[in-house]
Amino acid sequence: MYPHLAMKLSVVIPAYNEEESIKETIESLHHCLQSRNIDHEILVTNDNSKDKTLDVLAELLKTVPSLVIHTNRGPNGFGYAVRYGLERFSGDCVAIMMADLSDDPLDLIKYYDKMIEGDYDCVFGSRFMKGGSTVDYPRVKKVINRIANSIISISMGMRYNDTTNAFKLYKRETMKGIQPLLAPHFNLTIELPLKAIVRGYKYAVIPNSWTNRKSGESKLKIREMGSRYFFILLYCLIEKFFSRGDFHKEKQLENARKEKM
Protein backbone atom coordinates (compact mmCIF):
# COMPACT_ATOMS: atom_id res chain seq x y z
CA MET A 1 0.00 0.00 0.00
CA TYR A 2 2.92 2.32 0.81
CA PRO A 3 5.90 0.72 -1.00
CA HIS A 4 8.10 3.80 -0.60
CA LEU A 5 7.72 3.57 3.16
CA ALA A 6 7.89 -0.21 3.50
CA MET A 7 9.50 -1.53 6.66
CA LYS A 8 10.77 -4.98 7.52
CA LEU A 9 8.36 -6.53 9.99
CA SER A 10 9.51 -8.86 12.74
CA VAL A 11 6.98 -10.98 14.63
CA VAL A 12 8.05 -12.33 18.01
CA ILE A 13 6.12 -15.39 19.15
CA PRO A 14 6.83 -16.98 22.55
CA ALA A 15 6.07 -20.70 22.56
CA TYR A 16 5.90 -23.10 25.48
CA ASN A 17 4.43 -26.56 24.82
CA GLU A 18 2.53 -25.45 21.71
CA GLU A 19 3.07 -28.52 19.51
CA GLU A 20 -0.65 -28.66 18.63
CA SER A 21 -0.98 -24.99 17.59
CA ILE A 22 2.37 -23.67 16.43
CA LYS A 23 2.33 -25.17 12.91
CA GLU A 24 -0.98 -23.60 11.91
CA THR A 25 -0.02 -20.32 13.57
CA ILE A 26 3.26 -20.02 11.66
CA GLU A 27 1.87 -21.17 8.33
CA SER A 28 -1.16 -18.86 8.41
CA LEU A 29 0.99 -15.89 9.46
CA HIS A 30 3.60 -16.55 6.78
CA HIS A 31 0.95 -16.97 4.06
CA CYS A 32 -0.73 -13.73 5.05
CA LEU A 33 2.47 -11.67 5.08
CA GLN A 34 3.79 -13.27 1.92
CA SER A 35 0.54 -12.54 0.08
CA ARG A 36 1.11 -8.83 0.76
CA ASN A 37 4.82 -9.05 -0.15
CA ILE A 38 5.79 -7.70 3.26
CA ASP A 39 9.46 -8.22 4.08
CA HIS A 40 9.37 -10.07 7.38
CA GLU A 41 10.79 -12.53 9.83
CA ILE A 42 8.85 -14.80 12.17
CA LEU A 43 10.97 -15.15 15.29
CA VAL A 44 9.80 -17.90 17.62
CA THR A 45 11.24 -18.14 21.10
CA ASN A 46 10.89 -21.74 22.20
CA ASP A 47 10.67 -21.27 25.96
CA ASN A 48 12.36 -24.57 26.83
CA SER A 49 9.26 -26.58 25.81
CA LYS A 50 8.88 -30.10 27.16
CA ASP A 51 6.76 -31.43 24.28
CA LYS A 52 7.50 -31.62 20.53
CA THR A 53 7.26 -27.88 19.86
CA LEU A 54 10.91 -27.67 18.80
CA ASP A 55 10.53 -30.65 16.46
CA VAL A 56 7.52 -29.06 14.78
CA LEU A 57 9.43 -25.79 14.38
CA ALA A 58 12.44 -27.58 12.90
CA GLU A 59 10.18 -29.19 10.30
CA LEU A 60 8.62 -25.81 9.46
CA LEU A 61 12.05 -24.43 8.55
CA LYS A 62 11.81 -26.47 5.34
CA THR A 63 8.74 -24.58 4.10
CA VAL A 64 8.83 -21.20 5.86
CA PRO A 65 12.05 -19.38 4.87
CA SER A 66 11.29 -16.37 7.09
CA LEU A 67 11.16 -18.50 10.25
CA VAL A 68 13.87 -17.92 12.87
CA ILE A 69 14.03 -20.16 15.94
CA HIS A 70 15.64 -19.41 19.27
CA THR A 71 15.45 -21.49 22.43
CA ASN A 72 15.40 -19.69 25.75
CA ARG A 73 17.13 -22.06 28.15
CA GLY A 74 16.23 -19.94 31.15
CA PRO A 75 15.05 -18.23 33.13
CA ASN A 76 11.72 -19.16 31.60
CA GLY A 77 8.30 -17.56 31.58
CA PHE A 78 6.22 -15.52 29.15
CA GLY A 79 7.96 -12.20 29.82
CA TYR A 80 11.44 -13.71 29.63
CA ALA A 81 10.58 -15.47 26.35
CA VAL A 82 9.22 -12.29 24.76
CA ARG A 83 12.18 -10.23 25.95
CA TYR A 84 14.53 -12.88 24.55
CA GLY A 85 12.98 -12.35 21.14
CA LEU A 86 12.88 -8.55 21.47
CA GLU A 87 16.63 -8.57 22.04
CA ARG A 88 17.23 -10.44 18.76
CA PHE A 89 14.75 -9.27 16.11
CA SER A 90 16.09 -7.73 12.90
CA GLY A 91 13.13 -5.73 11.56
CA ASP A 92 12.31 -2.02 11.47
CA CYS A 93 9.23 -2.77 13.56
CA VAL A 94 8.21 -5.66 15.77
CA ALA A 95 4.90 -7.23 16.75
CA ILE A 96 4.20 -9.65 19.57
CA MET A 97 1.77 -12.44 18.77
CA MET A 98 0.65 -15.55 20.58
CA ALA A 99 1.40 -19.11 19.43
CA ASP A 100 -2.13 -20.41 20.01
CA LEU A 101 -3.97 -18.94 16.98
CA SER A 102 -5.74 -16.38 19.16
CA ASP A 103 -4.40 -13.41 17.15
CA ASP A 104 -5.48 -12.85 13.55
CA PRO A 105 -2.68 -12.27 10.98
CA LEU A 106 -5.06 -10.03 9.01
CA ASP A 107 -5.17 -7.72 12.03
CA LEU A 108 -1.37 -7.59 11.96
CA ILE A 109 -1.57 -6.34 8.36
CA LYS A 110 -3.92 -3.59 9.56
CA TYR A 111 -1.48 -2.67 12.33
CA TYR A 112 1.38 -2.50 9.82
CA ASP A 113 -0.56 -0.38 7.33
CA LYS A 114 -1.72 1.96 10.10
CA MET A 115 1.82 2.44 11.37
CA ILE A 116 3.10 3.37 7.92
CA GLU A 117 0.08 5.49 7.02
CA GLY A 118 0.34 7.70 10.10
CA ASP A 119 4.04 7.25 10.88
CA TYR A 120 3.06 6.00 14.33
CA ASP A 121 5.66 4.82 16.85
CA CYS A 122 3.32 2.03 17.93
CA VAL A 123 -0.06 0.59 17.03
CA PHE A 124 -2.28 -1.02 19.66
CA GLY A 125 -5.34 -3.16 19.15
CA SER A 126 -8.53 -3.21 21.18
CA ARG A 127 -10.89 -6.16 21.31
CA PHE A 128 -13.40 -4.01 23.20
CA MET A 129 -13.97 -1.04 20.89
CA LYS A 130 -16.33 -0.75 17.94
CA GLY A 131 -15.20 -3.27 15.33
CA GLY A 132 -13.29 -5.43 17.83
CA SER A 133 -14.42 -8.90 18.87
CA THR A 134 -13.73 -11.90 21.07
CA VAL A 135 -14.71 -15.53 20.43
CA ASP A 136 -15.20 -18.02 23.27
CA TYR A 137 -13.63 -15.71 25.84
CA PRO A 138 -14.05 -17.45 29.25
CA ARG A 139 -16.61 -15.44 31.23
CA VAL A 140 -14.61 -15.13 34.46
CA LYS A 141 -11.44 -14.09 32.63
CA LYS A 142 -13.39 -11.53 30.64
CA VAL A 143 -14.84 -9.93 33.77
CA ILE A 144 -11.40 -9.80 35.39
CA ASN A 145 -9.94 -8.40 32.18
CA ARG A 146 -12.43 -5.54 32.02
CA ILE A 147 -11.93 -4.66 35.68
CA ALA A 148 -8.14 -4.71 35.33
CA ASN A 149 -8.16 -2.61 32.18
CA SER A 150 -10.54 -0.10 33.76
CA ILE A 151 -8.20 0.27 36.73
CA ILE A 152 -5.23 0.78 34.41
CA SER A 153 -7.06 3.33 32.24
CA ILE A 154 -8.31 5.36 35.20
CA SER A 155 -4.95 5.25 36.99
CA MET A 156 -3.02 6.34 33.91
CA GLY A 157 -5.60 8.93 32.84
CA MET A 158 -6.04 7.47 29.36
CA ARG A 159 -8.91 6.20 27.25
CA TYR A 160 -7.21 3.08 25.85
CA ASN A 161 -9.13 0.07 27.16
CA ASP A 162 -7.14 -3.07 26.24
CA THR A 163 -3.66 -2.61 27.66
CA THR A 164 -3.38 -6.24 28.80
CA ASN A 165 -3.56 -7.61 25.26
CA ALA A 166 -0.03 -8.60 24.18
CA PHE A 167 -0.77 -8.24 20.45
CA LYS A 168 0.77 -4.86 19.57
CA LEU A 169 3.23 -3.37 17.07
CA TYR A 170 6.25 -1.16 17.87
CA LYS A 171 8.91 0.54 15.80
CA ARG A 172 12.48 -0.51 16.53
CA GLU A 173 13.26 2.98 17.86
CA THR A 174 10.28 2.78 20.20
CA MET A 175 11.34 -0.58 21.57
CA LYS A 176 14.81 0.82 22.17
CA GLY A 177 13.34 3.88 23.86
CA ILE A 178 11.25 1.96 26.41
CA GLN A 179 14.16 0.00 27.82
CA PRO A 180 14.98 -1.38 30.29
CA LEU A 181 12.18 -3.92 30.56
CA LEU A 182 11.50 -5.38 33.99
CA ALA A 183 8.52 -7.72 33.78
CA PRO A 184 9.35 -11.44 33.65
CA HIS A 185 5.77 -12.69 33.31
CA PHE A 186 2.50 -11.71 31.59
CA ASN A 187 2.76 -8.29 33.22
CA LEU A 188 5.14 -7.46 30.36
CA THR A 189 1.96 -7.00 28.29
CA ILE A 190 1.20 -3.78 30.19
CA GLU A 191 4.78 -2.63 30.74
CA LEU A 192 5.46 -2.25 27.01
CA PRO A 193 2.49 -0.01 26.06
CA LEU A 194 2.40 1.97 29.30
CA LYS A 195 6.06 2.90 29.01
CA ALA A 196 5.53 3.89 25.38
CA ILE A 197 2.61 6.12 26.35
CA VAL A 198 4.34 7.65 29.39
CA ARG A 199 7.47 8.35 27.37
CA GLY A 200 5.57 10.26 24.71
CA TYR A 201 5.60 7.89 21.77
CA LYS A 202 2.91 8.47 19.15
CA TYR A 203 0.39 5.64 19.03
CA ALA A 204 -2.83 4.65 17.28
CA VAL A 205 -5.56 2.26 18.46
CA ILE A 206 -7.54 0.13 16.04
CA PRO A 207 -9.99 -2.75 16.57
CA ASN A 208 -8.76 -6.33 16.52
CA SER A 209 -10.23 -9.77 17.07
CA TRP A 210 -9.33 -12.53 19.49
CA THR A 211 -10.24 -16.24 19.38
CA ASN A 212 -9.77 -18.63 22.27
CA ARG A 213 -7.25 -21.41 21.73
CA LYS A 214 -8.56 -24.64 20.20
CA SER A 215 -5.99 -26.88 21.84
CA GLY A 216 -3.39 -26.85 24.58
CA GLU A 217 -3.52 -25.00 27.87
CA SER A 218 -3.47 -21.30 28.59
CA LYS A 219 -0.24 -20.23 30.29
CA LEU A 220 -1.81 -17.25 32.07
CA LYS A 221 -2.51 -18.00 35.74
CA ILE A 222 -4.73 -15.16 36.95
CA ARG A 223 -4.27 -15.89 40.67
CA GLU A 224 -0.53 -15.45 40.36
CA MET A 225 -0.60 -12.24 38.34
CA GLY A 226 -2.53 -9.62 40.34
CA SER A 227 0.36 -8.29 42.41
CA ARG A 228 2.72 -8.45 39.42
CA TYR A 229 0.42 -6.34 37.24
CA PHE A 230 0.03 -3.90 40.13
CA PHE A 231 3.81 -3.62 40.52
CA ILE A 232 4.28 -2.66 36.84
CA LEU A 233 1.33 -0.24 36.94
CA LEU A 234 2.80 1.43 40.03
CA TYR A 235 6.23 1.59 38.38
CA CYS A 236 4.76 3.34 35.31
CA LEU A 237 2.75 5.73 37.49
CA ILE A 238 5.89 6.69 39.40
CA GLU A 239 7.70 7.36 36.14
CA LYS A 240 4.79 9.40 34.80
CA PHE A 241 4.47 11.69 37.80
CA PHE A 242 7.97 11.80 39.32
CA SER A 243 10.59 11.21 36.59
CA ARG A 244 10.36 14.85 35.40
CA GLY A 245 10.34 13.61 31.80
CA ASP A 246 13.85 12.14 31.98
CA PHE A 247 12.82 9.17 29.83
CA HIS A 248 10.49 11.04 27.48
CA LYS A 249 10.96 10.56 23.74
CA GLU A 250 11.76 14.23 23.12
CA LYS A 251 14.40 14.29 25.86
CA GLN A 252 15.97 11.11 24.48
CA LEU A 253 16.14 12.67 21.02
CA GLU A 254 17.64 15.83 22.47
CA ASN A 255 20.29 13.85 24.33
CA ALA A 256 21.07 11.86 21.16
CA ARG A 257 21.56 15.11 19.21
CA LYS A 258 23.91 16.45 21.89
CA GLU A 259 25.99 13.28 21.76
CA LYS A 260 26.47 13.72 18.01
CA MET A 261 27.70 17.31 18.38
Coordinates of C-alpha atoms in Angstrom, one line a residue:
M1 CA 0.0 0.0 0.0
Y2 CA 2.9 2.3 0.8
P3 CA 5.9 0.7 -1.0
H4 CA 8.1 3.8 -0.6
L5 CA 7.7 3.6 3.2
A6 CA 7.9 -0.2 3.5
M7 CA 9.5 -1.5 6.7
K8 CA 10.8 -5.0 7.5
L9 CA 8.4 -6.5 10.0
S10 CA 9.5 -8.9 12.7
V11 CA 7.0 -11.0 14.6
V12 CA 8.0 -12.3 18.0
I13 CA 6.1 -15.4 19.1
P14 CA 6.8 -17.0 22.5
A15 CA 6.1 -20.7 22.6
Y16 CA 5.9 -23.1 25.5
N17 CA 4.4 -26.6 24.8
E18 CA 2.5 -25.5 21.7
E19 CA 3.1 -28.5 19.5
E20 CA -0.6 -28.7 18.6
S21 CA -1.0 -25.0 17.6
I22 CA 2.4 -23.7 16.4
K23 CA 2.3 -25.2 12.9
E24 CA -1.0 -23.6 11.9
T25 CA 0.0 -20.3 13.6
I26 CA 3.3 -20.0 11.7
E27 CA 1.9 -21.2 8.3
S28 CA -1.2 -18.9 8.4
L29 CA 1.0 -15.9 9.5
H30 CA 3.6 -16.6 6.8
H31 CA 1.0 -17.0 4.1
C32 CA -0.7 -13.7 5.0
L33 CA 2.5 -11.7 5.1
Q34 CA 3.8 -13.3 1.9
S35 CA 0.5 -12.5 0.1
R36 CA 1.1 -8.8 0.8
N37 CA 4.8 -9.1 -0.1
I38 CA 5.8 -7.7 3.3
D39 CA 9.5 -8.2 4.1
H40 CA 9.4 -10.1 7.4
E41 CA 10.8 -12.5 9.8
I42 CA 8.9 -14.8 12.2
L43 CA 11.0 -15.1 15.3
V44 CA 9.8 -17.9 17.6
T45 CA 11.2 -18.1 21.1
N46 CA 10.9 -21.7 22.2
D47 CA 10.7 -21.3 26.0
N48 CA 12.4 -24.6 26.8
S49 CA 9.3 -26.6 25.8
K50 CA 8.9 -30.1 27.2
D51 CA 6.8 -31.4 24.3
K52 CA 7.5 -31.6 20.5
T53 CA 7.3 -27.9 19.9
L54 CA 10.9 -27.7 18.8
D55 CA 10.5 -30.7 16.5
V56 CA 7.5 -29.1 14.8
L57 CA 9.4 -25.8 14.4
A58 CA 12.4 -27.6 12.9
E59 CA 10.2 -29.2 10.3
L60 CA 8.6 -25.8 9.5
L61 CA 12.1 -24.4 8.6
K62 CA 11.8 -26.5 5.3
T63 CA 8.7 -24.6 4.1
V64 CA 8.8 -21.2 5.9
P65 CA 12.0 -19.4 4.9
S66 CA 11.3 -16.4 7.1
L67 CA 11.2 -18.5 10.2
V68 CA 13.9 -17.9 12.9
I69 CA 14.0 -20.2 15.9
H70 CA 15.6 -19.4 19.3
T71 CA 15.5 -21.5 22.4
N72 CA 15.4 -19.7 25.7
R73 CA 17.1 -22.1 28.2
G74 CA 16.2 -19.9 31.2
P75 CA 15.0 -18.2 33.1
N76 CA 11.7 -19.2 31.6
G77 CA 8.3 -17.6 31.6
F78 CA 6.2 -15.5 29.1
G79 CA 8.0 -12.2 29.8
Y80 CA 11.4 -13.7 29.6
A81 CA 10.6 -15.5 26.4
V82 CA 9.2 -12.3 24.8
R83 CA 12.2 -10.2 26.0
Y84 CA 14.5 -12.9 24.5
G85 CA 13.0 -12.3 21.1
L86 CA 12.9 -8.6 21.5
E87 CA 16.6 -8.6 22.0
R88 CA 17.2 -10.4 18.8
F89 CA 14.8 -9.3 16.1
S90 CA 16.1 -7.7 12.9
G91 CA 13.1 -5.7 11.6
D92 CA 12.3 -2.0 11.5
C93 CA 9.2 -2.8 13.6
V94 CA 8.2 -5.7 15.8
A95 CA 4.9 -7.2 16.8
I96 CA 4.2 -9.7 19.6
M97 CA 1.8 -12.4 18.8
M98 CA 0.7 -15.5 20.6
A99 CA 1.4 -19.1 19.4
D100 CA -2.1 -20.4 20.0
L101 CA -4.0 -18.9 17.0
S102 CA -5.7 -16.4 19.2
D103 CA -4.4 -13.4 17.1
D104 CA -5.5 -12.8 13.5
P105 CA -2.7 -12.3 11.0
L106 CA -5.1 -10.0 9.0
D107 CA -5.2 -7.7 12.0
L108 CA -1.4 -7.6 12.0
I109 CA -1.6 -6.3 8.4
K110 CA -3.9 -3.6 9.6
Y111 CA -1.5 -2.7 12.3
Y112 CA 1.4 -2.5 9.8
D113 CA -0.6 -0.4 7.3
K114 CA -1.7 2.0 10.1
M115 CA 1.8 2.4 11.4
I116 CA 3.1 3.4 7.9
E117 CA 0.1 5.5 7.0
G118 CA 0.3 7.7 10.1
D119 CA 4.0 7.2 10.9
Y120 CA 3.1 6.0 14.3
D121 CA 5.7 4.8 16.8
C122 CA 3.3 2.0 17.9
V123 CA -0.1 0.6 17.0
F124 CA -2.3 -1.0 19.7
G125 CA -5.3 -3.2 19.1
S126 CA -8.5 -3.2 21.2
R127 CA -10.9 -6.2 21.3
F128 CA -13.4 -4.0 23.2
M129 CA -14.0 -1.0 20.9
K130 CA -16.3 -0.8 17.9
G131 CA -15.2 -3.3 15.3
G132 CA -13.3 -5.4 17.8
S133 CA -14.4 -8.9 18.9
T134 CA -13.7 -11.9 21.1
V135 CA -14.7 -15.5 20.4
D136 CA -15.2 -18.0 23.3
Y137 CA -13.6 -15.7 25.8
P138 CA -14.0 -17.4 29.3
R139 CA -16.6 -15.4 31.2
V140 CA -14.6 -15.1 34.5
K141 CA -11.4 -14.1 32.6
K142 CA -13.4 -11.5 30.6
V143 CA -14.8 -9.9 33.8
I144 CA -11.4 -9.8 35.4
N145 CA -9.9 -8.4 32.2
R146 CA -12.4 -5.5 32.0
I147 CA -11.9 -4.7 35.7
A148 CA -8.1 -4.7 35.3
N149 CA -8.2 -2.6 32.2
S150 CA -10.5 -0.1 33.8
I151 CA -8.2 0.3 36.7
I152 CA -5.2 0.8 34.4
S153 CA -7.1 3.3 32.2
I154 CA -8.3 5.4 35.2
S155 CA -4.9 5.2 37.0
M156 CA -3.0 6.3 33.9
G157 CA -5.6 8.9 32.8
M158 CA -6.0 7.5 29.4
R159 CA -8.9 6.2 27.2
Y160 CA -7.2 3.1 25.8
N161 CA -9.1 0.1 27.2
D162 CA -7.1 -3.1 26.2
T163 CA -3.7 -2.6 27.7
T164 CA -3.4 -6.2 28.8
N165 CA -3.6 -7.6 25.3
A166 CA 0.0 -8.6 24.2
F167 CA -0.8 -8.2 20.5
K168 CA 0.8 -4.9 19.6
L169 CA 3.2 -3.4 17.1
Y170 CA 6.2 -1.2 17.9
K171 CA 8.9 0.5 15.8
R172 CA 12.5 -0.5 16.5
E173 CA 13.3 3.0 17.9
T174 CA 10.3 2.8 20.2
M175 CA 11.3 -0.6 21.6
K176 CA 14.8 0.8 22.2
G177 CA 13.3 3.9 23.9
I178 CA 11.3 2.0 26.4
Q179 CA 14.2 0.0 27.8
P180 CA 15.0 -1.4 30.3
L181 CA 12.2 -3.9 30.6
L182 CA 11.5 -5.4 34.0
A183 CA 8.5 -7.7 33.8
P184 CA 9.4 -11.4 33.6
H185 CA 5.8 -12.7 33.3
F186 CA 2.5 -11.7 31.6
N187 CA 2.8 -8.3 33.2
L188 CA 5.1 -7.5 30.4
T189 CA 2.0 -7.0 28.3
I190 CA 1.2 -3.8 30.2
E191 CA 4.8 -2.6 30.7
L192 CA 5.5 -2.2 27.0
P193 CA 2.5 0.0 26.1
L194 CA 2.4 2.0 29.3
K195 CA 6.1 2.9 29.0
A196 CA 5.5 3.9 25.4
I197 CA 2.6 6.1 26.4
V198 CA 4.3 7.7 29.4
R199 CA 7.5 8.4 27.4
G200 CA 5.6 10.3 24.7
Y201 CA 5.6 7.9 21.8
K202 CA 2.9 8.5 19.2
Y203 CA 0.4 5.6 19.0
A204 CA -2.8 4.6 17.3
V205 CA -5.6 2.3 18.5
I206 CA -7.5 0.1 16.0
P207 CA -10.0 -2.7 16.6
N208 CA -8.8 -6.3 16.5
S209 CA -10.2 -9.8 17.1
W210 CA -9.3 -12.5 19.5
T211 CA -10.2 -16.2 19.4
N212 CA -9.8 -18.6 22.3
R213 CA -7.3 -21.4 21.7
K214 CA -8.6 -24.6 20.2
S215 CA -6.0 -26.9 21.8
G216 CA -3.4 -26.8 24.6
E217 CA -3.5 -25.0 27.9
S218 CA -3.5 -21.3 28.6
K219 CA -0.2 -20.2 30.3
L220 CA -1.8 -17.2 32.1
K221 CA -2.5 -18.0 35.7
I222 CA -4.7 -15.2 37.0
R223 CA -4.3 -15.9 40.7
E224 CA -0.5 -15.4 40.4
M225 CA -0.6 -12.2 38.3
G226 CA -2.5 -9.6 40.3
S227 CA 0.4 -8.3 42.4
R228 CA 2.7 -8.5 39.4
Y229 CA 0.4 -6.3 37.2
F230 CA 0.0 -3.9 40.1
F231 CA 3.8 -3.6 40.5
I232 CA 4.3 -2.7 36.8
L233 CA 1.3 -0.2 36.9
L234 CA 2.8 1.4 40.0
Y235 CA 6.2 1.6 38.4
C236 CA 4.8 3.3 35.3
L237 CA 2.7 5.7 37.5
I238 CA 5.9 6.7 39.4
E239 CA 7.7 7.4 36.1
K240 CA 4.8 9.4 34.8
F241 CA 4.5 11.7 37.8
F242 CA 8.0 11.8 39.3
S243 CA 10.6 11.2 36.6
R244 CA 10.4 14.8 35.4
G245 CA 10.3 13.6 31.8
D246 CA 13.8 12.1 32.0
F247 CA 12.8 9.2 29.8
H248 CA 10.5 11.0 27.5
K249 CA 11.0 10.6 23.7
E250 CA 11.8 14.2 23.1
K251 CA 14.4 14.3 25.9
Q252 CA 16.0 11.1 24.5
L253 CA 16.1 12.7 21.0
E254 CA 17.6 15.8 22.5
N255 CA 20.3 13.8 24.3
A256 CA 21.1 11.9 21.2
R257 CA 21.6 15.1 19.2
K258 CA 23.9 16.5 21.9
E259 CA 26.0 13.3 21.8
K260 CA 26.5 13.7 18.0
M261 CA 27.7 17.3 18.4

